[in-house]
Tab-separated table of C-alpha atoms in Angstrom:
chain	number	residue	atom	x	y	z
E	1	MET	CA	82.011	172.638	145.830
E	2	GLU	CA	84.543	175.291	145.083
E	3	ALA	CA	84.854	176.666	141.567
E	4	ALA	CA	88.328	175.281	140.988
E	5	ALA	CA	87.407	171.823	142.238
E	6	PHE	CA	84.209	171.912	140.230
E	7	SER	CA	86.067	172.927	137.084
E	8	ALA	CA	88.597	170.161	137.622
E	9	ALA	CA	85.795	167.653	138.121
E	10	HIS	CA	84.224	168.788	134.868
E	11	GLY	CA	87.511	168.756	133.006
E	12	ILE	CA	87.421	172.474	132.246
E	13	ARG	CA	90.678	173.746	130.801
E	14	VAL	CA	92.363	176.991	131.773
E	15	THR	CA	91.300	178.522	128.469
E	16	ASP	CA	87.662	177.586	128.699
E	17	SER	CA	85.580	177.783	125.568
E	18	ASP	CA	82.150	179.318	125.764
E	19	ASP	CA	80.598	175.866	125.461
E	20	ASP	CA	82.603	174.546	128.418
E	21	LEU	CA	81.638	177.540	130.490
E	22	ILE	CA	77.975	177.228	129.589
E	23	ARG	CA	77.995	173.525	130.434
E	24	ALA	CA	79.620	174.199	133.793
E	25	ALA	CA	77.233	177.074	134.509
E	26	ARG	CA	74.290	174.821	133.743
E	27	ASP	CA	75.696	172.326	136.225
E	28	GLY	CA	75.672	174.974	138.914
E	29	ASP	CA	79.065	176.627	138.650
E	30	TYR	CA	78.206	180.294	138.839
E	31	SER	CA	81.847	181.359	138.433
E	32	SER	CA	81.728	179.940	134.894
E	33	PHE	CA	78.826	182.200	134.086
E	34	GLU	CA	80.809	185.116	135.469
E	35	LYS	CA	83.657	184.192	133.112
E	36	LEU	CA	81.224	184.327	130.201
E	37	TYR	CA	80.070	187.697	131.410
E	38	GLU	CA	83.625	189.000	131.677
E	39	ALA	CA	84.433	187.722	128.201
E	40	HIS	CA	81.438	189.164	126.364
E	41	ARG	CA	80.095	192.085	128.334
E	42	ASN	CA	82.083	194.678	126.367
E	43	THR	CA	80.774	193.420	123.022
E	44	VAL	CA	77.246	193.524	124.351
E	45	TYR	CA	77.707	196.932	125.939
E	46	ARG	CA	79.278	198.423	122.788
E	47	PHE	CA	76.377	197.254	120.675
E	48	ALA	CA	73.809	198.447	123.219
E	49	TYR	CA	75.532	201.802	123.401
E	50	GLN	CA	75.341	202.253	119.634
E	51	MET	CA	71.669	201.387	119.816
E	52	THR	CA	70.837	203.780	122.631
E	53	HIS	CA	73.706	206.262	122.742
E	54	SER	CA	73.228	206.387	126.480
E	55	ARG	CA	75.786	204.848	128.778
E	56	ASP	CA	73.305	204.230	131.573
E	57	GLU	CA	70.819	202.592	129.285
E	58	ALA	CA	73.493	200.534	127.564
E	59	GLU	CA	74.714	199.307	130.957
E	60	ASP	CA	71.170	198.436	131.991
E	61	ILE	CA	70.582	196.556	128.754
E	62	THR	CA	73.880	194.705	129.088
E	63	GLN	CA	73.074	193.616	132.603
E	64	GLU	CA	69.522	192.691	131.728
E	65	ALA	CA	70.740	190.646	128.770
E	66	PHE	CA	73.049	188.600	130.987
E	67	VAL	CA	70.402	188.159	133.667
E	68	ARG	CA	68.073	186.782	130.996
E	69	ALA	CA	70.828	184.626	129.594
E	70	PHE	CA	71.394	183.167	133.045
E	71	GLN	CA	67.687	182.656	133.485
E	72	ASN	CA	67.392	180.854	130.153
E	73	LEU	CA	70.691	179.038	130.018
E	74	HIS	CA	68.891	175.731	129.583
E	75	ARG	CA	67.371	177.026	126.337
E	76	PHE	CA	70.704	177.780	124.744
E	77	ARG	CA	71.402	175.474	121.821
E	78	GLU	CA	75.052	174.569	121.675
E	79	GLN	CA	75.096	174.670	117.878
E	80	ALA	CA	74.899	178.441	118.137
E	81	LYS	CA	77.625	180.768	119.382
E	82	PHE	CA	77.073	182.376	122.751
E	83	THR	CA	77.753	185.817	121.264
E	84	THR	CA	75.051	185.232	118.669
E	85	TRP	CA	72.608	184.223	121.349
E	86	ILE	CA	73.395	187.109	123.687
E	87	LEU	CA	73.231	189.607	120.807
E	88	ARG	CA	69.848	188.222	119.919
E	89	ILE	CA	68.710	188.937	123.470
E	90	VAL	CA	70.195	192.425	123.256
E	91	THR	CA	68.537	193.256	119.951
E	92	ASN	CA	65.192	192.143	121.362
E	93	LEU	CA	65.722	194.218	124.482
E	94	CYS	CA	66.696	197.260	122.438
E	95	THR	CA	63.696	196.890	120.158
E	96	ASP	CA	61.358	196.456	123.125
E	97	ARG	CA	62.731	199.519	124.846
E	98	ALA	CA	62.453	201.574	121.680
E	99	ARG	CA	58.847	200.564	121.279
E	100	MET	CA	58.005	201.336	124.880
E	101	SER	CA	59.572	204.763	125.005
E	102	THR	CA	59.769	206.285	121.560
E	103	ARG	CA	59.323	209.778	122.862
E	104	ARG	CA	61.996	209.463	125.504
E	105	THR	CA	64.369	207.924	122.980
E	106	ASN	CA	63.893	210.837	120.620
E	107	LEU	CA	64.910	213.264	123.346
E	108	GLU	CA	67.988	211.219	124.116
E	109	GLN	CA	68.892	211.109	120.465
E	110	LYS	CA	68.790	214.889	120.313
E	111	GLU	CA	71.079	215.101	123.321
E	112	ALA	CA	73.366	212.456	121.898
E	113	THR	CA	73.641	214.187	118.548
E	114	GLY	CA	74.707	217.350	120.317
E	115	GLY	CA	77.495	215.455	122.008
E	116	LEU	CA	78.553	213.715	118.838
E	117	GLU	CA	80.068	216.748	117.132
E	118	TRP	CA	83.127	216.757	119.345
E	119	MET	CA	83.148	213.045	120.220
E	120	THR	CA	83.711	211.821	116.678
E	121	ILE	CA	87.372	211.247	116.081
E	122	GLY	CA	89.364	210.717	112.924
E	123	LYS	CA	92.867	210.280	111.549
E	124	VAL	CA	94.876	213.465	111.473
E	125	VAL	CA	96.133	213.604	107.883
E	126	ASP	CA	94.690	216.727	106.389
E	127	PRO	CA	92.837	218.899	108.886
E	128	ASN	CA	90.303	220.063	106.310
E	129	GLU	CA	89.669	216.577	105.004
E	130	ASP	CA	89.422	215.262	108.519
E	131	MET	CA	86.887	217.902	109.440
E	132	GLU	CA	84.830	217.030	106.398
E	133	GLU	CA	84.846	213.344	107.303
E	134	ASP	CA	83.927	214.162	110.886
E	135	ARG	CA	81.062	216.286	109.707
E	136	ARG	CA	79.767	213.503	107.509
E	137	ALA	CA	80.245	210.920	110.241
E	138	ALA	CA	78.227	213.104	112.579
E	139	LEU	CA	75.418	213.251	110.029
E	140	VAL	CA	75.541	209.497	109.552
E	141	ARG	CA	75.339	209.070	113.294
E	142	LYS	CA	72.356	211.367	113.412
E	143	ALA	CA	70.685	209.427	110.628
E	144	VAL	CA	71.408	206.093	112.359
E	145	LEU	CA	69.850	207.337	115.578
E	146	ALA	CA	66.796	208.485	113.647
E	147	LEU	CA	66.232	204.985	112.299
E	148	PRO	CA	63.538	202.760	113.771
E	149	ALA	CA	64.997	200.213	116.165
E	150	HIS	CA	64.545	197.258	113.822
E	151	HIS	CA	66.578	198.971	111.092
E	152	ARG	CA	69.175	200.241	113.547
E	153	ASN	CA	69.648	196.714	114.906
E	154	VAL	CA	70.526	195.180	111.580
E	155	ILE	CA	72.631	198.052	110.309
E	156	LEU	CA	74.734	198.028	113.480
E	157	LEU	CA	75.129	194.270	113.346
E	158	ARG	CA	76.286	194.330	109.737
E	159	ASP	CA	78.094	197.637	109.298
E	160	PHE	CA	79.373	198.342	112.806
E	161	GLU	CA	79.875	194.907	114.369
E	162	GLU	CA	80.700	193.487	110.902
E	163	LYS	CA	78.800	190.258	111.458
E	164	GLU	CA	78.361	187.749	108.659
E	165	TYR	CA	74.900	187.381	107.179
E	166	THR	CA	74.639	183.854	108.574
E	167	GLU	CA	75.182	185.128	112.102
E	168	ILE	CA	72.814	188.031	111.575
E	169	ALA	CA	70.226	185.519	110.416
E	170	GLU	CA	70.694	183.553	113.631
E	171	ILE	CA	70.482	186.661	115.760
E	172	LEU	CA	67.338	187.851	114.028
E	173	GLY	CA	65.872	184.380	113.784
E	174	CYS	CA	65.423	184.435	110.038
E	175	THR	CA	66.972	182.959	106.909
E	176	VAL	CA	70.214	184.259	105.402
E	177	GLY	CA	68.211	185.653	102.476
E	178	GLY	CA	65.912	187.341	104.962
E	179	ALA	CA	68.887	188.851	106.766
E	180	LYS	CA	70.304	190.228	103.496
E	181	LEU	CA	66.965	191.753	102.653
E	182	ARG	CA	66.664	193.365	106.081
E	183	VAL	CA	70.151	194.833	105.816
E	184	LEU	CA	69.358	196.193	102.362
E	185	ARG	CA	66.156	197.799	103.617
E	186	ALA	CA	67.953	199.258	106.615
E	187	ARG	CA	70.629	200.780	104.380
E	188	ARG	CA	67.966	202.300	102.177
E	189	ALA	CA	66.231	203.675	105.243
E	190	LEU	CA	69.538	205.154	106.369
E	191	ARG	CA	70.044	206.777	102.977
E	192	ASP	CA	66.542	208.247	103.157
E	193	ARG	CA	67.470	209.971	106.417
E	194	LEU	CA	70.995	210.897	105.456
E	195	GLU	CA	70.237	212.508	102.127
E	196	PRO	CA	68.216	215.453	103.465
E	197	LEU	CA	70.776	216.037	106.209
E	198	LEU	CA	73.560	216.271	103.628
E	199	ARG	CA	71.448	218.570	101.459
E	200	ASP	CA	70.767	220.867	104.405
E	201	GLN	CA	74.456	221.119	105.176
E	202	GLU	CA	75.585	221.953	101.645
E	203	PRO	CA	74.079	225.484	101.475
E	204	ASN	CA	75.622	226.290	104.879
E	205	ARG	CA	79.061	225.469	103.582
E	206	LYS	CA	78.762	227.639	100.499
X	1	MET	CA	71.342	198.605	84.331
X	2	LYS	CA	68.666	200.719	85.967
X	3	GLY	CA	66.447	201.128	88.982
X	4	LYS	CA	66.663	198.724	91.902
X	5	HIS	CA	69.308	196.513	90.324
X	6	LEU	CA	71.606	199.478	89.842
X	7	GLU	CA	70.992	200.655	93.379
X	8	GLU	CA	71.649	197.194	94.831
X	9	MET	CA	74.922	196.938	92.960
X	10	MET	CA	76.033	200.396	94.107
X	11	ILE	CA	75.087	199.631	97.691
X	12	ARG	CA	77.074	196.420	97.689
X	13	PHE	CA	79.977	198.182	96.017
X	14	ALA	CA	79.956	200.991	98.574
X	15	TYR	CA	79.891	198.481	101.448
X	16	GLY	CA	82.557	196.263	99.841
X	17	GLU	CA	80.350	193.239	99.275
X	18	LEU	CA	80.971	192.594	95.591
X	19	ASP	CA	82.994	189.764	94.074
X	20	GLY	CA	85.877	190.306	91.629
X	21	HIS	CA	84.014	190.442	88.331
X	22	GLU	CA	81.136	192.411	89.901
X	23	VAL	CA	83.606	195.054	91.056
X	24	THR	CA	84.809	195.546	87.502
X	25	LYS	CA	81.234	195.931	86.294
X	26	ALA	CA	80.423	198.428	89.057
X	27	GLU	CA	83.510	200.503	88.229
X	28	GLU	CA	82.468	200.622	84.573
X	29	LEU	CA	79.012	201.810	85.583
X	30	LEU	CA	80.456	204.505	87.814
X	31	ALA	CA	82.607	205.739	84.956
X	32	THR	CA	79.692	205.980	82.543
X	33	SER	CA	76.544	206.696	84.584
X	34	ASP	CA	75.739	209.860	86.567
X	35	GLU	CA	72.857	208.021	88.208
X	36	ALA	CA	75.247	205.299	89.416
X	37	ARG	CA	77.675	207.918	90.772
X	38	ARG	CA	74.913	209.772	92.610
X	39	ILE	CA	73.686	206.570	94.249
X	40	TYR	CA	77.182	205.422	95.059
X	41	ASP	CA	78.229	208.733	96.662
X	42	ILE	CA	75.562	208.744	99.293
X	43	TYR	CA	76.006	205.082	100.215
X	44	ALA	CA	79.758	205.566	100.364
X	45	ILE	CA	79.246	208.377	102.882
X	46	ALA	CA	76.921	206.132	104.911
X	47	ALA	CA	79.365	203.211	104.823
X	48	GLY	CA	82.306	205.432	105.791
X	49	GLY	CA	80.303	207.054	108.576
X	50	MET	CA	79.432	203.693	110.087
X	51	LYS	CA	83.130	202.990	110.542
X	52	ARG	CA	83.605	206.274	112.365
X	53	LEU	CA	80.893	205.949	114.946
X	54	PRO	CA	82.023	207.260	118.326
X	55	GLU	CA	83.532	204.862	120.801
X	56	ALA	CA	81.329	203.896	123.697
X	57	PRO	CA	82.484	205.407	126.995
X	58	ALA	CA	83.958	202.974	129.495
X	59	PRO	CA	81.149	201.078	131.169
X	60	GLN	CA	80.751	200.653	134.888
X	61	LEU	CA	79.826	197.025	134.771
X	62	SER	CA	80.936	194.473	137.301
X	63	SER	CA	80.356	190.857	138.175
X	64	GLU	CA	79.162	191.944	141.599
X	65	ARG	CA	76.488	194.126	140.079
X	66	LEU	CA	75.293	191.263	137.911
X	67	ARG	CA	75.268	188.879	140.883
X	68	GLU	CA	73.191	191.349	142.874
X	69	ALA	CA	70.742	191.686	139.995
X	70	ILE	CA	70.399	187.915	139.756
X	71	LEU	CA	70.010	187.480	143.502
X	72	SER	CA	67.551	190.348	143.820
X	73	ARG	CA	65.226	188.597	141.420
X	74	GLU	CA	65.747	185.276	143.184
X	75	ILE	CA	66.530	183.677	139.854
X	76	ARG	CA	67.366	180.032	140.065
X	77	GLY	CA	70.080	178.757	137.793
X	78	SER	CA	68.569	176.961	134.872
X	79	GLY	CA	70.827	173.985	135.404
X	80	ALA	CA	69.732	170.819	137.125
X	81	LYS	CA	71.601	171.548	140.361
X	82	PRO	CA	71.259	175.212	141.174
X	83	TRP	CA	73.557	176.373	143.937
X	84	THR	CA	70.885	178.501	145.521
X	85	TRP	CA	68.846	175.441	146.353
X	86	ALA	CA	71.841	173.653	147.757
X	87	GLY	CA	72.161	176.341	150.422
X	88	THR	CA	68.454	176.211	151.231
X	89	ALA	CA	68.480	172.428	151.450
X	90	ALA	CA	71.529	172.496	153.716
X	91	SER	CA	69.793	175.019	155.989
X	92	ILE	CA	66.687	172.855	156.235
X	93	VAL	CA	68.707	169.754	157.040
X	94	ALA	CA	70.734	171.630	159.644
X	95	ALA	CA	67.588	173.051	161.229
X	96	GLY	CA	66.009	169.588	161.317
X	97	ALA	CA	69.086	168.047	162.891
X	98	LEU	CA	69.201	170.791	165.493
X	99	ALA	CA	65.534	170.350	166.286
X	100	VAL	CA	65.933	166.598	166.755
X	101	TYR	CA	68.991	167.128	168.917
X	102	VAL	CA	67.324	169.757	171.071
X	103	PHE	CA	64.024	168.004	171.553
X	104	LEU	CA	65.408	164.554	172.226
X	105	PRO	CA	64.344	163.533	175.753
X	106	GLY	CA	67.075	164.003	178.298
X	107	GLU	CA	69.377	166.023	176.032
X	108	SER	CA	69.656	169.221	178.008
X	109	THR	CA	71.635	171.088	175.406
X	110	VAL	CA	69.422	174.115	175.031
X	111	SER	CA	71.384	177.215	175.808
X	112	PRO	CA	69.886	179.358	178.542
X	113	SER	CA	70.921	182.364	176.521
X	114	ASP	CA	68.454	181.423	173.786
X	115	SER	CA	65.883	184.184	173.579
X	116	ASN	CA	63.009	181.718	173.488
X	117	THR	CA	64.305	179.606	176.319
X	118	VAL	CA	63.842	180.355	179.950
X	119	VAL	CA	65.671	178.537	182.642
X	120	ALA	CA	63.548	178.333	185.694
X	121	VAL	CA	64.404	177.007	189.075
X	122	ARG	CA	61.566	175.143	190.656
X	123	ASP	CA	61.100	173.318	193.858
X	124	ILE	CA	61.086	169.611	193.741
X	125	VAL	CA	60.079	167.177	196.359
X	126	ASP	CA	63.241	165.369	197.178
X	127	HIS	CA	66.472	164.751	195.378
X	128	SER	CA	68.689	163.815	198.223
X	129	SER	CA	69.791	160.697	196.450
X	130	SER	CA	71.188	162.649	193.540
X	131	ILE	CA	72.895	165.157	195.811
X	132	GLU	CA	74.792	162.394	197.472
X	133	ARG	CA	76.589	161.642	194.216
X	134	PHE	CA	78.362	164.983	194.198
X	135	GLU	CA	81.454	164.695	196.201
X	136	GLU	CA	83.656	167.563	195.210
X	137	PRO	CA	83.190	170.788	197.102
X	138	VAL	CA	82.533	173.920	195.095
X	139	SER	CA	84.159	177.242	195.832
X	140	SER	CA	81.956	179.771	197.536
X	141	ALA	CA	82.537	182.365	194.766
X	142	ALA	CA	81.292	179.975	192.126
X	143	VAL	CA	78.256	179.139	194.177
X	144	GLU	CA	77.484	182.799	194.736
X	145	SER	CA	77.846	183.604	191.045
X	146	THR	CA	75.663	180.731	190.012
X	147	ASN	CA	73.075	181.529	192.612
X	148	ASP	CA	72.875	185.097	191.371
X	149	ARG	CA	72.208	183.790	187.885
X	150	ALA	CA	69.649	181.384	189.234
X	151	ALA	CA	67.908	184.242	190.976
X	152	GLU	CA	67.755	186.193	187.749
X	153	THR	CA	66.350	183.335	185.778
X	154	GLU	CA	63.795	182.753	188.469
X	155	ILE	CA	62.508	186.278	187.983
X	156	VAL	CA	62.174	185.687	184.291
X	157	ALA	CA	60.322	182.501	184.940
X	158	ASP	CA	57.925	184.242	187.288
X	159	LYS	CA	56.942	186.688	184.580
X	160	ALA	CA	56.495	184.003	181.981
X	161	ALA	CA	53.198	182.397	181.124
X	162	PRO	CA	52.099	179.281	182.982
X	163	ILE	CA	54.245	176.306	182.168
X	164	ARG	CA	52.689	173.484	180.269
X	165	LYS	CA	54.542	170.359	181.145
X	166	ARG	CA	55.445	168.097	178.277
X	167	PRO	CA	55.132	164.394	178.642
X	168	GLN	CA	58.842	163.838	179.033
X	169	PRO	CA	60.994	162.373	181.727
X	170	ALA	CA	61.814	164.938	184.351
X	171	ALA	CA	65.478	164.097	184.773
X	172	SER	CA	68.123	164.355	182.119
X	173	LYS	CA	70.639	161.708	181.187
X	174	ARG	CA	73.147	163.434	183.333
X	175	THR	CA	71.283	162.545	186.522
X	176	SER	CA	72.353	158.989	186.087
X	177	GLU	CA	75.935	159.789	185.199
X	178	PRO	CA	78.577	161.461	187.323
X	179	THR	CA	80.032	164.588	185.790
X	180	ASP	CA	83.419	166.169	186.123
X	181	SER	CA	82.440	169.589	184.946
X	182	PHE	CA	81.463	172.573	187.041
X	183	THR	CA	78.524	170.835	188.616
X	184	SER	CA	77.519	170.454	192.161
X	185	ALA	CA	74.615	169.905	194.409
X	186	GLU	CA	74.831	173.567	195.380
X	187	VAL	CA	74.539	174.679	191.805
X	188	SER	CA	71.342	172.830	191.184
X	189	ARG	CA	70.149	173.677	194.650
X	190	PRO	CA	70.150	177.443	194.948
X	191	ALA	CA	69.881	177.525	198.682
X	192	ALA	CA	71.453	180.985	198.831
X	193	ALA	CA	69.055	182.500	196.317
X	194	PRO	CA	66.863	185.253	197.706
X	195	GLY	CA	63.575	184.006	198.927
X	196	ASN	CA	64.590	180.443	198.696
X	197	SER	CA	63.136	178.200	201.305
X	198	GLY	CA	66.126	175.970	201.460
X	199	GLU	CA	64.494	173.020	199.807
X	200	LEU	CA	66.042	171.196	196.931
X	201	GLU	CA	65.310	172.645	193.527
X	202	ALA	CA	65.648	171.615	189.931
X	203	VAL	CA	66.534	173.470	186.756
X	204	VAL	CA	63.806	173.459	184.156
X	205	ILE	CA	64.350	174.497	180.554
X	206	ILE	CA	61.322	176.110	179.017
X	207	SER	CA	60.631	177.063	175.435
X	208	ARG	CA	58.716	180.297	175.300
X	209	THR	CA	56.485	181.113	172.337
X	210	SER	CA	54.096	183.937	171.679
X	211	ASN	CA	50.532	183.374	170.598
X	212	ALA	CA	50.010	184.790	167.112
X	213	ILE	CA	46.306	185.474	167.725
X	214	ASP	CA	46.189	187.355	171.000
X	215	GLY	CA	49.890	188.101	171.524
X	216	THR	CA	50.085	186.377	174.893
X	217	SER	CA	53.086	184.299	175.862
X	218	ASP	CA	53.013	180.598	176.201
X	219	ALA	CA	55.651	178.293	177.593
X	220	THR	CA	56.426	174.652	177.203
X	221	GLU	CA	58.758	172.696	179.392
X	222	ILE	CA	61.442	171.056	177.302
X	223	VAL	CA	63.403	169.288	179.939
X	224	SER	CA	64.059	169.470	183.619
X	225	ALA	CA	66.862	168.115	185.700
X	226	THR	CA	68.475	168.392	189.075
X	227	ASP	CA	72.068	168.636	187.957
X	228	VAL	CA	72.041	170.829	184.890
X	229	VAL	CA	75.205	172.851	184.587
X	230	LEU	CA	74.760	176.554	185.017
X	231	GLY	CA	77.510	178.855	183.999
X	232	ASN	CA	80.144	178.666	181.301
């Protein structure tokens, strides 16, 4: 059956919701799964990129996440949002990869930090102020990349993706209180890495 | 306020997570406590830095790439009616239908061009009765062309393994029905073929298979007839 005919048979509207698309994909309409992919791949890729700071790896993770989503579509509970579910897959993939190749990741982080100095952009108001903010942002980035994967996951979800604690809890598979605690710990861990970097930079500026 | 409670409040203030009255309290603390200011400053830098993380470069992702990844792993859709199985099932049904159609007795529909099928021309005892049914004369060019083809197929048949005759009727359905296609007594009787003795001959369709153990060829007669159409 063709996709259009299938969609019509299933009563799928032009502006399909994720739930409609998932239902149709479960019933064998692959084009619906492709629509889901088109709709959410950039969110997934952006998050994976912030986790890895490698385009190739972020693309691999994005693709792998959707392959796994397709494979496990029957396990998806419709009470949850698809984005929550796919981000949960991504965070697991990122954590697994970090565990498997800590050494390789460290090397990539060093490379990435080198590239960050000129990649970080800011508003052009006061050149000096802007430079200062860029410098600090670069240090924050360095500190984020130095975090263990489990801390990086939560801090990116909360402070980069700006997810609510309830959604973070769903992604991490814990309670809302547990999610708040994890975010707090991750922020403390970030401070622990950021503080020495800021201290090191101060004497250079004087 | 001291220790962890102070730190928690400053963190939440730096990340903008405090309610109205908590904000007022945090501002008072910042105005009066050096410790609070020191904690706040570093978390404010962290919070600000998180909003200025570099943009991800444009990805090279595509639906085609995803489809390839899914197909390469032969992943079945998790739904009840995966499309991959529909194709497989259709192929099996089509193959079954073809097999039934081909192997039905008297249905001489096997193409001579099939790589596993050899069309052989063999002598038969007497088919004068069937020749009498063909009334229309055939042009000499057509006869020559068909005879050439018959000669070629005969060579193939000579090289093939011994034919094991199947327990099927020797004549096809067509022997009992007149045909208006390019069919004639001459066609099924390659009198002009090289080395032909002039006796009546029949067309035999053979399925050739190779033995998986010793690699030798084997052949099985599918159907034979005296008036099988040769040519297009």
